[in-house]
PDB file of C-alpha atoms in Angstrom:
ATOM      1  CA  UNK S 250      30.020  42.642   2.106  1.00 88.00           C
ATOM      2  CA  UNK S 251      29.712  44.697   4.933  1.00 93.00           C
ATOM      3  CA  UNK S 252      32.606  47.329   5.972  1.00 95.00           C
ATOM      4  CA  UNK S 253      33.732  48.843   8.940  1.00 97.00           C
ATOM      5  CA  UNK S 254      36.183  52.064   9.583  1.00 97.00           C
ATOM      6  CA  UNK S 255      38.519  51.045  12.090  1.00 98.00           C
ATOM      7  CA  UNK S 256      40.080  54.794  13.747  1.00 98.00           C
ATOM      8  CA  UNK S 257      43.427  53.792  15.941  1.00 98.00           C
ATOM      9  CA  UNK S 258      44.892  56.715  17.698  1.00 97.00           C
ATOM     10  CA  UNK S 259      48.226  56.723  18.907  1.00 97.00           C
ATOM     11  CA  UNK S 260      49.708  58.192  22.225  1.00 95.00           C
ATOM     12  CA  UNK S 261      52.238  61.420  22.037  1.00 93.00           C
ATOM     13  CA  UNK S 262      54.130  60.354  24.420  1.00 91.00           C
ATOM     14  CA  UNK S 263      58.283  59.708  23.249  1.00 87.00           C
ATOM     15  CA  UNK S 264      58.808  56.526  21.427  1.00 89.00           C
ATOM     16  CA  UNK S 265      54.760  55.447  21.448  1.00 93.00           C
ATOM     17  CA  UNK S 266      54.642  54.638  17.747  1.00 92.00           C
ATOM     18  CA  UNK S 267      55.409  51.408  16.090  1.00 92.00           C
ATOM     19  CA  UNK S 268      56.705  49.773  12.911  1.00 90.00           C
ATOM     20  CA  UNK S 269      55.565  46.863  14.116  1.00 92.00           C
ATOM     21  CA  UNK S 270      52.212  44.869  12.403  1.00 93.00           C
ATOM     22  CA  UNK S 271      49.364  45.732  13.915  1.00 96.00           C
ATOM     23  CA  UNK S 272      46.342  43.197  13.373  1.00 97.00           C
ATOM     24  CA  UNK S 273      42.577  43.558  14.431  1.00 98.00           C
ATOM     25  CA  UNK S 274      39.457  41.086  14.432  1.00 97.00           C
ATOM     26  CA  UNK S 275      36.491  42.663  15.030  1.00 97.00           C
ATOM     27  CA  UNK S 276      33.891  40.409  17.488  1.00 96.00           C
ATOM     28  CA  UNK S 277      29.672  41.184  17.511  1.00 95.00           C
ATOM     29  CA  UNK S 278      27.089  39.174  19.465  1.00 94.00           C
ATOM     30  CA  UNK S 279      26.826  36.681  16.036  1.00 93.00           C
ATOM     31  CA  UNK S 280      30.184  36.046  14.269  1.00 93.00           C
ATOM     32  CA  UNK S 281      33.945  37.209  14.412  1.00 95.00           C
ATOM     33  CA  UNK S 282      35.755  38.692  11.746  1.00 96.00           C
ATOM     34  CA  UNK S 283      39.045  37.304  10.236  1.00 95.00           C
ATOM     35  CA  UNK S 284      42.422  38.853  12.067  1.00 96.00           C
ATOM     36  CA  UNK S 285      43.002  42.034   9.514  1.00 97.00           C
ATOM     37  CA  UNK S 286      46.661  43.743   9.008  1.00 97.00           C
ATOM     38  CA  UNK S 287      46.128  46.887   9.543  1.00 97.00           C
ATOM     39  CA  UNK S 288      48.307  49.041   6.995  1.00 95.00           C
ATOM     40  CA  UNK S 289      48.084  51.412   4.436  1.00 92.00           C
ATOM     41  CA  UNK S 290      50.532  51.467   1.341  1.00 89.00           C
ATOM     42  CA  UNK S 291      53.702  53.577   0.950  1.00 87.00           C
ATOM     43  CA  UNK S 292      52.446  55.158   4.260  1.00 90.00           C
ATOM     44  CA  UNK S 293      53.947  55.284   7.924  1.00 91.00           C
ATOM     45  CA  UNK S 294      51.344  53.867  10.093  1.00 93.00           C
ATOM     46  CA  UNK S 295      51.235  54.189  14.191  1.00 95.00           C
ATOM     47  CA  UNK S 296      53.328  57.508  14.452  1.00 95.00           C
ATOM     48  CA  UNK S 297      53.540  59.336  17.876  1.00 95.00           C
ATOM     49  CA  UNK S 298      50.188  60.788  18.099  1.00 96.00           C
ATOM     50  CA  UNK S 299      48.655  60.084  14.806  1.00 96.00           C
ATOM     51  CA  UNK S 300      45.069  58.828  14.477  1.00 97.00           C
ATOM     52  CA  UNK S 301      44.938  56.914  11.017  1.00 97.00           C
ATOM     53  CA  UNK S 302      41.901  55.152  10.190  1.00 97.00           C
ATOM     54  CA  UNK S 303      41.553  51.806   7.753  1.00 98.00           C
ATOM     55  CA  UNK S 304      38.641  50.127   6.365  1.00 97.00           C
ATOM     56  CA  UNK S 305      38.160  46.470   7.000  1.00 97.00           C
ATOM     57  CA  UNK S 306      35.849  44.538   4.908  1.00 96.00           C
ATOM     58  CA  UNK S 307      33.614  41.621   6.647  1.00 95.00           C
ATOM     59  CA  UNK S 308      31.732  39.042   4.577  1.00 92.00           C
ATOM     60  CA  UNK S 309      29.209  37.962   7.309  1.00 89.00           C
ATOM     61  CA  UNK S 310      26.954  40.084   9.525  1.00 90.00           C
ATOM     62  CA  UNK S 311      28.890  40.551  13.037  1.00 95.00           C
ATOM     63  CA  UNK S 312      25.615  41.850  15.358  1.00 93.00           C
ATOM     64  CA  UNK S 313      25.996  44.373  17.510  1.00 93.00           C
ATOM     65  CA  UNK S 314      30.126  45.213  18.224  1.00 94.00           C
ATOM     66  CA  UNK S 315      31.033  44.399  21.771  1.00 94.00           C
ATOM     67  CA  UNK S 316      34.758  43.248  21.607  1.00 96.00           C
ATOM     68  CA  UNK S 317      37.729  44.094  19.348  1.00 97.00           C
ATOM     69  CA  UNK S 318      41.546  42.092  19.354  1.00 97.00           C
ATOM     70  CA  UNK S 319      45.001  43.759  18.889  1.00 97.00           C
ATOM     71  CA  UNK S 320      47.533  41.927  18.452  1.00 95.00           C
ATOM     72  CA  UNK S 321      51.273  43.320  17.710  1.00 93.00           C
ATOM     73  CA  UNK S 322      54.005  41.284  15.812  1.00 88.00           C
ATOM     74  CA  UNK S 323      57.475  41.773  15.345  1.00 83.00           C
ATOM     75  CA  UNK S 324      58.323  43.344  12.060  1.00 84.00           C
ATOM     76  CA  UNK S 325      62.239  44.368  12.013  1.00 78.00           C
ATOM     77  CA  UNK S 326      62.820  44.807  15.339  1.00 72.00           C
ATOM     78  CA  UNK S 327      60.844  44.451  18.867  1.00 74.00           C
ATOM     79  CA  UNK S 328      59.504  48.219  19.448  1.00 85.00           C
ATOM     80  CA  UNK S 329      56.335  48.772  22.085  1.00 91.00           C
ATOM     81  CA  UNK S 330      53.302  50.846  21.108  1.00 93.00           C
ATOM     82  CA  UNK S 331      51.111  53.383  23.043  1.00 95.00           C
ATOM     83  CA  UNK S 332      46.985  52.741  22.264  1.00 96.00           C
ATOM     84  CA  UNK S 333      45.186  55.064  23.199  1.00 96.00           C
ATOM     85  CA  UNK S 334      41.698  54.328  21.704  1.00 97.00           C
ATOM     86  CA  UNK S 335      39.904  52.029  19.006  1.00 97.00           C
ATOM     87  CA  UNK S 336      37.026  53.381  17.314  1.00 97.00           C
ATOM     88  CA  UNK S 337      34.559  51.744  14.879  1.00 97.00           C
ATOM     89  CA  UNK S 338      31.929  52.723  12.417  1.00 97.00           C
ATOM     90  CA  UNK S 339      29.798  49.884  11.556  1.00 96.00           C
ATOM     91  CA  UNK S 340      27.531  49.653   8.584  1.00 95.00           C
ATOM     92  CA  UNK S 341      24.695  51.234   9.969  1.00 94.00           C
ATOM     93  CA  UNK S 342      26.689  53.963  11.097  1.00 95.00           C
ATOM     94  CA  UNK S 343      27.025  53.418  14.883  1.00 94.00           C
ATOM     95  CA  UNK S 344      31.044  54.677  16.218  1.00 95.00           C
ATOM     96  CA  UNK S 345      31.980  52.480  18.520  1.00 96.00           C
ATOM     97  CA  UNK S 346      34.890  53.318  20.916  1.00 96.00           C
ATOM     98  CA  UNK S 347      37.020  50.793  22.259  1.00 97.00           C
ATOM     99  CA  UNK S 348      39.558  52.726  25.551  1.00 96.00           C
ATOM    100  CA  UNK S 349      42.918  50.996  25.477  1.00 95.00           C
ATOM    101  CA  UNK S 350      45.868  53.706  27.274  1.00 95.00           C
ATOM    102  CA  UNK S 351      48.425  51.166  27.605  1.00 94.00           C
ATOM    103  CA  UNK S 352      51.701  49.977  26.180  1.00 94.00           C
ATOM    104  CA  UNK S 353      52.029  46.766  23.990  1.00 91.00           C
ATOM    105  CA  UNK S 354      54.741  45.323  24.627  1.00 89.00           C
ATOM    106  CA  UNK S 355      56.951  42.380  22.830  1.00 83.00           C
ATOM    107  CA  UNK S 356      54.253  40.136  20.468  1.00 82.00           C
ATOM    108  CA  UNK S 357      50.705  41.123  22.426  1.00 78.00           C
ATOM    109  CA  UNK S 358      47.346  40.734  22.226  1.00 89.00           C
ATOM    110  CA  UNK S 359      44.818  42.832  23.911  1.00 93.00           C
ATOM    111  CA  UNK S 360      41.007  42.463  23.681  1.00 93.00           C
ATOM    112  CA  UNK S 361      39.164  45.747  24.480  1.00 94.00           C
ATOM    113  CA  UNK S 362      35.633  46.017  25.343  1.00 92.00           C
ATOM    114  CA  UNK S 363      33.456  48.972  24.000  1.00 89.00           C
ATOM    115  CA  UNK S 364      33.509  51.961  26.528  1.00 82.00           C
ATOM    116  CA  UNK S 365      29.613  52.583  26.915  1.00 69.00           C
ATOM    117  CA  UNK S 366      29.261  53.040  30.613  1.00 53.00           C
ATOM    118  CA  UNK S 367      25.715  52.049  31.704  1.00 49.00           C
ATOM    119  CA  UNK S 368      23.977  53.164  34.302  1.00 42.00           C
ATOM    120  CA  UNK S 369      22.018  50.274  36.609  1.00 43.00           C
ATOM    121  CA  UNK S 370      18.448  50.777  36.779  1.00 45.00           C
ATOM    122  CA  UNK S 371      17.021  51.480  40.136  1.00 41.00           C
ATOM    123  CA  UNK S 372      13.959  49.902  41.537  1.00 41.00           C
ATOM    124  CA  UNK S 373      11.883  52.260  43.129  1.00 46.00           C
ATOM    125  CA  UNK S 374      12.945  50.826  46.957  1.00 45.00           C
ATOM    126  CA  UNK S 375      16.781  51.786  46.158  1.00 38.00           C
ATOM    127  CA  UNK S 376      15.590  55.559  44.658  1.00 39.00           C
ATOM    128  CA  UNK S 377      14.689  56.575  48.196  1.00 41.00           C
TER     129      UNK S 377
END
């Protein structure tokens, strides 16, 4: 089984955390995994600038991590949630980070890419 540490952080702005559930599925170059609740026990996740982090367990080999899905459901009441950021350790110790910095808003579902930013590689006609 292979397991991944999931890191959500939270924005400080007023009102930004959430009661509501919070569910992830994690999505490589091979498989997906099953959607995942995030939530910890007798514990207040998604506060106003927290950053809590949860471990998600995956029974087949995802490949490389390029995508990750949030989606937010209604748990007492409708509240929105600030993301900031997503970030993932994989099994073989890569982190992963995943840039959100929006509101989710009513039952949503947001898929994030990772945030590597690549730089094209220039022939040597364009490097003049």
């Amino acid at each position: 089984m292979n397991s991944y540490t999931v890191t959500v952080a939270t924005g400080h702005q007023m009102f930004s955390g959430t009661d509501n559930y919070i569910y992830i599925t994690l999505i490589g170059t091979e498989q997906c995994s099953d959607k995942v609740l995030l939530d910890k026990s007798l514990y207040n996740d998604f506060e106003s600038g927290e950053v809590d982090s949860y471990e998600v367990k995956v029974g087949q080999d995802l490949g490389q991590l390029v995508l990750v899905k949030i989606e937010k459901q209604k748990y007492l009441m409708q509240d929105s949630w600030y993301c900031r950021y997503i970030t993932v350790k994989t099994p073989s110790g890569e982190h992963v980070e995943f840039p959100c910095y929006r509101w989710l808003v009513d039952d949503k579902n947001v898929v994030l890419r990772d945030g590597k930013g690549s730089t094209p590689r220039l022939s040597n006609e364009h490097r003049r």
